[in-house]
Coordinates of N, CA and C in Angstrom, one line a residue:
M1150 N 207.8 38.3 137.0 CA 206.3 38.6 137.4 C 205.8 39.8 137.0
A1151 N 206.7 40.4 136.8 CA 206.5 41.5 136.3 C 205.7 41.7 135.1
N1152 N 205.9 40.6 134.2 CA 205.0 40.5 132.8 C 204.0 40.1 133.3
T1153 N 203.6 39.1 134.4 CA 202.2 38.6 134.5 C 201.5 40.0 134.8
D1154 N 202.1 40.5 135.7 CA 201.3 41.9 136.4 C 200.6 42.9 135.5
S1155 N 201.8 42.9 134.2 CA 201.5 43.8 133.0 C 200.3 43.3 132.4
T1156 N 200.2 41.9 132.1 CA 199.1 41.1 131.3 C 198.1 41.6 132.1
V1157 N 198.2 40.8 133.2 CA 197.1 40.8 134.1 C 196.5 42.3 134.2
A1158 N 197.5 42.9 134.3 CA 196.4 44.8 134.7 C 196.2 45.2 132.9
A1159 N 196.9 44.6 131.9 CA 196.2 45.0 130.8 C 194.5 44.6 130.5
P1160 N 194.5 43.4 130.7 CA 193.0 42.8 130.5 C 192.1 43.8 131.5
A1161 N 192.7 43.9 132.6 CA 191.5 44.6 133.9 C 191.5 46.1 133.1
S1162 N 192.2 46.6 132.9 CA 192.3 47.9 132.2 C 191.1 47.9 130.8
S1163 N 191.4 46.7 130.2 CA 190.7 46.8 128.9 C 188.8 46.4 129.4
A1164 N 189.0 45.6 130.5 CA 187.6 45.0 131.1 C 187.0 45.9 131.9
S1165 N 187.7 46.8 132.3 CA 186.8 48.1 132.8 C 186.0 48.7 132.0
P1166 N 186.8 49.3 130.5 CA 185.9 49.9 129.5 C 184.7 49.0 129.4
L1167 N 184.8 47.8 129.0 CA 183.9 47.1 128.7 C 182.7 47.0 129.2
S1168 N 182.7 46.8 130.7 CA 181.8 46.7 131.7 C 180.8 48.1 131.8
A1169 N 181.7 49.0 131.6 CA 181.3 50.3 131.8 C 180.4 50.4 130.5
R1170 N 180.8 50.0 129.2 CA 179.8 49.9 128.0 C 178.4 49.2 128.3
K1171 N 178.5 48.1 128.8 CA 177.4 47.1 129.5 C 176.3 48.0 130.3
E1172 N 177.1 48.6 131.5 CA 176.2 49.4 132.3 C 175.6 50.4 131.3
N1173 N 176.4 51.3 130.3 CA 175.7 52.0 129.4 C 174.8 51.7 128.5
V1174 N 174.6 50.6 128.4 CA 174.0 49.9 127.3 C 172.3 49.4 128.0
V1175 N 172.8 49.0 129.1 CA 171.4 48.6 130.0 C 170.6 50.0 130.1
P1176 N 171.1 51.0 130.5 CA 170.3 52.4 130.5 C 169.8 52.8 129.4
A1177 N 170.6 52.8 128.4 CA 170.0 53.2 126.7 C 168.9 52.1 126.4
S1178 N 168.9 50.8 126.8 CA 167.6 50.1 126.5 C 166.5 50.5 127.3
S1179 N 166.7 50.7 128.6 CA 165.4 51.1 129.2 C 165.2 52.5 128.9
K1180 N 166.1 53.1 128.5 CA 165.5 54.6 127.9 C 164.8 54.3 126.5
I1181 N 165.4 53.3 125.8 CA 164.4 53.2 124.5 C 163.3 52.6 125.0
A1182 N 163.0 51.8 125.8 CA 161.8 51.1 126.2 C 161.0 52.2 126.9
E1183 N 161.4 53.3 127.6 CA 160.8 54.5 128.1 C 160.2 55.1 127.1
L1184 N 161.0 55.5 126.0 CA 160.9 56.3 125.0 C 159.8 55.7 124.0
T1185 N 159.6 54.4 123.9 CA 158.6 53.6 123.0 C 157.4 53.8 123.9
E1186 N 157.6 53.6 125.0 CA 156.2 53.5 125.7 C 155.7 55.0 125.4
S1187 N 156.6 55.8 125.9 CA 156.2 57.3 125.8 C 155.5 57.8 124.7
R1188 N 156.4 57.2 123.6 CA 155.9 57.4 121.8 C 154.3 56.5 122.1
Q1189 N 154.3 55.6 122.5 CA 152.5 54.9 122.4 C 151.8 55.7 123.2
E1190 N 152.4 56.0 124.2 CA 151.4 57.0 125.1 C 151.1 58.4 124.3
L1191 N 152.0 59.0 123.5 CA 151.7 60.0 122.8 C 150.7 59.7 121.5
L1192 N 150.8 58.6 120.8 CA 150.0 58.0 119.7 C 148.9 58.0 120.2
N1193 N 148.7 57.1 121.4 CA 147.2 57.0 121.9 C 146.5 58.4 122.2
R1194 N 147.0 59.2 122.6 CA 146.6 60.3 123.1 C 146.0 61.2 121.7
I1195 N 147.3 61.3 120.9 CA 146.7 62.1 119.5 C 145.5 61.2 118.9
Q1196 N 145.3 59.8 118.8 CA 144.4 59.5 118.3 C 143.1 59.7 119.2
S1197 N 143.2 59.7 120.2 CA 142.1 60.0 121.2 C 141.6 61.7 120.7
L1198 N 142.8 62.3 120.9 CA 142.0 63.7 120.4 C 141.8 63.7 118.8
K1199 N 142.4 62.9 117.8 CA 141.8 63.0 116.6 C 139.9 62.7 117.0
T1200 N 139.8 61.6 117.3 CA 138.4 61.2 117.5 C 137.7 62.1 118.1
D1201 N 138.1 62.8 119.2 CA 137.4 63.9 119.8 C 137.1 65.1 118.9
L1202 N 138.3 65.3 117.9 CA 138.0 66.3 117.3 C 137.0 66.1 116.1
Q1203 N 136.7 64.7 115.5 CA 136.0 64.5 114.8 C 134.4 64.3 115.3
S1204 N 134.4 64.0 116.5 CA 133.1 63.8 117.3 C 132.6 65.3 117.5
W1205 N 133.4 66.4 117.8 CA 133.3 67.6 118.0 C 132.8 68.5 116.5
R1206 N 133.5 68.0 115.9 CA 133.2 68.7 114.2 C 131.8 68.1 113.8
Y1207 N 131.3 66.9 114.0 CA 130.2 66.1 113.8 C 129.0 66.8 114.5
K1208 N 129.6 67.2 115.7 CA 128.3 67.8 116.6 C 128.1 69.2 116.1
L1209 N 129.3 69.9 115.8 CA 129.1 71.1 115.4 C 128.6 70.9 113.9
D1210 N 128.7 70.5 113.1 CA 128.1 70.3 111.5 C 126.4 70.1 112.1
G1211 N 126.2 69.1 112.9 CA 124.6 69.2 113.0 C 124.1 70.5 113.6
Q1212 N 124.9 71.0 114.8 CA 124.3 72.1 115.4 C 123.9 73.4 114.1
V1213 N 125.3 73.4 113.0 CA 125.2 74.3 112.1 C 123.9 74.2 111.5
K1214 N 123.3 72.9 110.9 CA 122.6 72.5 110.0 C 121.1 72.9 110.5
V1215 N 121.1 72.4 112.0 CA 120.0 72.8 113.1 C 119.5 74.4 113.1
Y1216 N 120.7 75.2 113.0 CA 120.5 76.6 113.0 C 120.3 77.1 111.7
R1217 N 120.7 76.7 110.7 CA 120.3 77.0 109.4 C 119.1 76.9 109.0
N1218 N 118.8 75.5 109.4 CA 117.1 75.3 109.1 C 116.3 76.3 109.7
E1219 N 116.7 76.7 111.2 CA 115.6 77.5 111.9 C 115.7 78.8 111.3
L1220 N 117.0 79.0 110.9 CA 117.1 80.5 110.5 C 116.5 80.6 109.2
S1221 N 116.2 79.5 108.1 CA 115.4 79.5 107.1 C 114.2 79.6 107.3
E1222 N 113.5 78.9 108.5 CA 112.3 79.2 108.4 C 111.8 80.2 109.2
L1223 N 113.1 80.8 110.0 CA 112.6 82.3 110.4 C 112.3 83.3 109.3
K1224 N 113.4 83.1 108.3 CA 113.5 84.2 107.3 C 112.0 84.0 106.8
K1225 N 111.5 82.8 106.1 CA 110.2 82.5 105.4 C 109.3 83.1 106.2
S1226 N 109.2 82.8 107.3 CA 108.2 83.6 108.4 C 108.0 85.2 108.0
L1227 N 109.4 85.4 108.6 CA 109.5 87.0 108.4 C 109.0 87.4 107.2
N1228 N 109.3 86.9 106.1 CA 108.9 87.5 104.6 C 107.4 87.2 104.4
V1229 N 106.7 86.2 105.0 CA 105.4 86.1 104.7 C 104.9 87.3 105.5
E1230 N 105.3 87.4 106.8 CA 104.9 88.9 107.8 C 104.6 89.9 106.9
V1231 N 106.1 90.3 106.4 CA 106.0 91.5 105.9 C 105.3 91.7 104.4
E1232 N 105.1 90.6 103.7 CA 104.2 90.6 102.6 C 102.9 91.0 103.2
K1233 N 102.5 90.3 104.1 CA 101.1 90.6 105.0 C 100.7 92.0 105.3
L1234 N 101.9 92.4 106.2 CA 101.7 94.0 106.4 C 101.8 94.9 105.3
R1235 N 102.8 94.6 104.1 CA 102.7 95.5 103.0 C 101.2 95.3 102.3
S1236 N 100.4 94.2 102.2 CA 99.2 94.3 101.7 C 98.3 94.8 102.6
E1237 N 98.4 94.6 103.7 CA 97.8 95.8 104.7 C 97.5 97.0 104.6
F1238 N 98.9 97.5 104.5 CA 99.2 99.0 104.4 C 98.7 99.4 102.9
Q1239 N 98.9 98.4 102.3 CA 98.2 98.9 100.7 C 96.7 99.3 100.7
E1240 N 96.1 98.0 100.9 CA 94.7 98.4 101.6 C 94.1 99.5 102.4
L1241 N 94.7 99.6 103.6 CA 94.6 100.9 104.3 C 95.1 102.4 103.6
K1242 N 96.2 102.6 102.7 CA 96.3 103.2 101.8 C 95.3 103.5 100.9
T1243 N 95.0 102.5 100.2 CA 93.6 102.6 99.1 C 92.0 103.2 99.9
T1244 N 92.0 102.7 101.0 CA 90.7 103.2 101.9 C 91.2 104.5 102.2
L1245 N 92.0 104.9 102.7 CA 92.4 106.1 102.9 C 92.3 107.4 101.8
Q1246 N 92.7 107.0 100.7 CA 92.7 107.6 99.4 C 91.0 107.5 99.2
Q1247 N 90.4 106.5 99.1 CA 88.8 106.5 98.8 C 88.4 107.5 99.9
Q1248 N 88.4 107.8 101.2 CA 87.8 108.3 102.2 C 88.3 109.8 101.9
Q1249 N 89.3 109.7 101.6 CA 89.8 111.5 101.0 C 88.9 112.2 99.9
E1250 N 88.9 110.9 98.7 CA 88.0 111.3 97.8 C 86.6 111.5 97.9
D1251 N 86.2 110.9 98.8 CA 84.7 110.7 99.0 C 84.5 112.3 99.9
V1252 N 85.6 112.6 101.1 CA 85.5 113.8 101.9 C 85.6 115.0 101.0
T1253 N 86.2 114.8 99.9 CA 86.4 115.9 98.8 C 85.3 116.3 98.4
T1254 N 84.7 114.9 97.9 CA 83.4 115.1 97.0 C 82.2 115.5 97.8
S1255 N 82.3 115.3 99.0 CA 81.2 115.9 99.9 C 81.2 117.5 100.3
L1256 N 82.4 117.6 100.5 CA 83.0 119.2 100.7 C 82.3 120.1 99.3
R1257 N 82.9 119.6 98.4 CA 82.3 120.1 97.1 C 81.0 120.1 96.8
K1258 N 80.1 119.1 97.1 CA 78.4 119.3 97.3 C 78.3 120.1 98.2
L1259 N 78.8 120.1 99.7 CA 78.3 121.3 100.4 C 78.6 122.6 99.9
G1260 N 79.5 122.9 99.1 CA 80.0 124.0 98.9 C 79.1 124.7 97.5
D1261 N 78.8 123.4 97.1 CA 77.6 124.0 95.8 C 76.2 124.0 96.5
A1262 N 76.0 123.0 97.1 CA 74.6 123.4 98.2 C 74.7 124.6 98.8
S1263 N 75.7 125.0 99.8 CA 75.5 126.3 100.3 C 75.6 127.4 99.2
E1264 N 76.1 127.3 98.3 CA 76.2 128.6 96.9 C 74.6 128.4 96.5
E1265 N 74.0 127.5 96.3 CA 72.4 127.3 95.9 C 71.7 127.7 96.7
T1266 N 72.0 127.5 98.2 CA 71.3 127.8 99.3 C 71.1 129.5 99.1
K1267 N 72.4 130.0 99.2 CA 72.5 131.2 99.0 C 71.9 131.9 98.4
E1268 N 71.9 131.3 96.7 CA 71.3 132.0 95.8 C 69.7 131.8 96.1
S1269 N 69.3 131.1 96.6 CA 68.0 130.7 96.6 C 67.4 131.7 97.9
E1270 N 68.6 132.1 99.1 CA 68.1 133.1 99.8 C 68.0 134.1 99.4
D1271 N 69.2 134.6 98.3 CA 69.2 135.8 97.9 C 67.7 136.0 97.1
A1272 N 67.5 134.9 96.3 CA 66.1 135.3 95.7 C 65.0 135.2 96.5
E1273 N 65.1 134.8 97.2 CA 63.8 134.7 98.6 C 63.6 136.4 99.3
I1274 N 64.9 136.6 99.2 CA 64.7 138.0 100.0 C 64.5 139.1 98.9
D1275 N 64.8 138.9 97.7 CA 64.2 139.8 96.7 C 62.9 139.6 96.6
I1276 N 62.3 138.2 96.5 CA 60.9 138.2 96.7 C 60.2 138.9 97.6
N1277 N 60.9 138.5 98.6 CA 60.2 139.0 100.0 C 60.2 140.6 100.2
E1278 N 61.2 141.1 99.7 CA 61.2 142.7 99.2 C 60.3 143.3 98.4
E1279 N 60.0 142.7 97.4 CA 59.0 142.9 96.3 C 57.6 142.8 96.7
N1280 N 57.3 141.8 97.6 CA 56.1 141.4 97.9 C 55.8 142.4 99.3
A1281 N 56.9 142.7 100.3 CA 57.0 143.8 100.8 C 56.2 145.5 100.4
K1282 N 57.1 145.5 99.5 CA 56.7 146.8 98.6 C 55.4 146.9 97.7
D1283 N 55.0 145.7 97.8 CA 53.4 145.5 97.0 C 52.6 145.8 98.4
L1284 N 53.0 145.1 99.4 CA 52.2 145.0 100.7 C 52.1 146.6 100.9
T1285 N 53.2 147.1 101.2 CA 53.1 148.5 101.5 C 52.5 149.7 100.7
E1286 N 52.5 149.5 99.3 CA 52.0 149.9 98.3 C 50.2 149.8 98.6
D1287 N 49.9 148.4 98.7 CA 48.9 148.4 98.8 C 48.1 148.9 100.0
A1288 N 48.5 149.0 101.2 CA 48.1 149.4 102.2 C 48.0 150.7 102.1
K1289 N 48.6 151.7 101.5 CA 48.2 153.2 101.3 C 47.0 153.3 100.9
P1290 N 46.3 154.5 101.4 CA 44.9 155.0 101.0 C 44.9 155.3 99.5
D1291 N 43.9 155.4 98.6 CA 44.0 155.9 97.6 C 43.5 157.5 97.5
N1292 N 44.3 157.9 98.4 CA 44.1 159.3 98.2 C 45.4 160.3 97.8
S1293 N 45.7 159.6 96.7 CA 47.1 159.9 95.8 C 46.8 161.4 95.3
E1294 N 45.5 161.5 94.9 CA 45.2 162.8 94.1 C 45.4 163.8 94.6
E1295 N 44.8 163.7 96.1 CA 44.8 164.7 96.9 C 46.1 165.1 97.3
D1296 N 46.9 164.1 97.6 CA 48.3 164.4 98.1 C 49.1 165.0 97.1
D1297 N 48.9 164.6 95.8 CA 49.8 165.2 95.1 C 49.3 166.6 94.6
Q1298 N 48.1 167.2 94.9 CA 47.5 168.5 94.9 C 48.8 169.5 96.2
D1299 N 48.9 168.8 97.5 CA 49.5 169.4 98.4 C 51.0 169.1 98.2
L1300 N 51.5 168.5 97.3 CA 52.8 168.7 97.1 C 53.3 169.6 95.9
P1301 N 54.2 170.3 96.4 CA 55.0 170.9 95.3 C 55.2 170.0 93.9
K1302 N 55.3 170.5 92.9 CA 55.4 170.0 91.6 C 57.0 170.5 91.3
D1303 N 58.0 169.2 91.0 CA 59.0 169.1 90.6 C 59.5 169.5 89.6
S1304 N 60.2 170.5 89.1 CA 60.6 170.9 87.8 C 61.9 170.5 87.4
G1305 N 62.5 169.6 88.0 CA 63.4 168.6 87.7 C 64.8 169.3 87.6
K1306 N 64.7 170.9 87.9 CA 66.2 171.7 88.0 C 67.1 171.2 89.2
D1307 N 66.8 171.0 90.4 CA 67.3 170.7 91.4 C 68.0 169.5 91.6
T1308 N 67.4 168.5 90.8 CA 68.0 167.3 91.1 C 69.4 166.8 90.2
K1309 N 70.0 166.1 90.6 CA 71.4 166.0 90.0 C 71.2 164.7 89.4
E1310 N 72.1 164.9 88.3 CA 72.2 163.5 87.5 C 73.0 162.8 87.5

């Protein structure tokens, strides 16, 4: 019987590791199933993120195009305004230069006119002085012969040259 016990004991000991393997196999297959499911979830999530990224890029590209167009229009508008202002400033500059030339010319004419007026006033004064001398001489009585007799004659020695 001892032999039977040993043979029986031998398969029992060998059955025990086999059953342990089967138990380990079941959890491994469930782990594989879990990992496969987790992998599939991750792949779905990655695909969803890729789709979101593409959508975001598309929207971003659209916004960039809109902003570029707006900036381009603003730049054109600004350039038109700058050119308009340059032209207006050039017109103002030309107008101011013309006004400055006109004022300078007017001042020169006034200066010339005042010189002419001064010369004519000087000439009038000279004429008036001559007329006044003539009038005073005409107003004197003709008693010049009598006055000459009463006045002493100048010999010319006392006068300084």
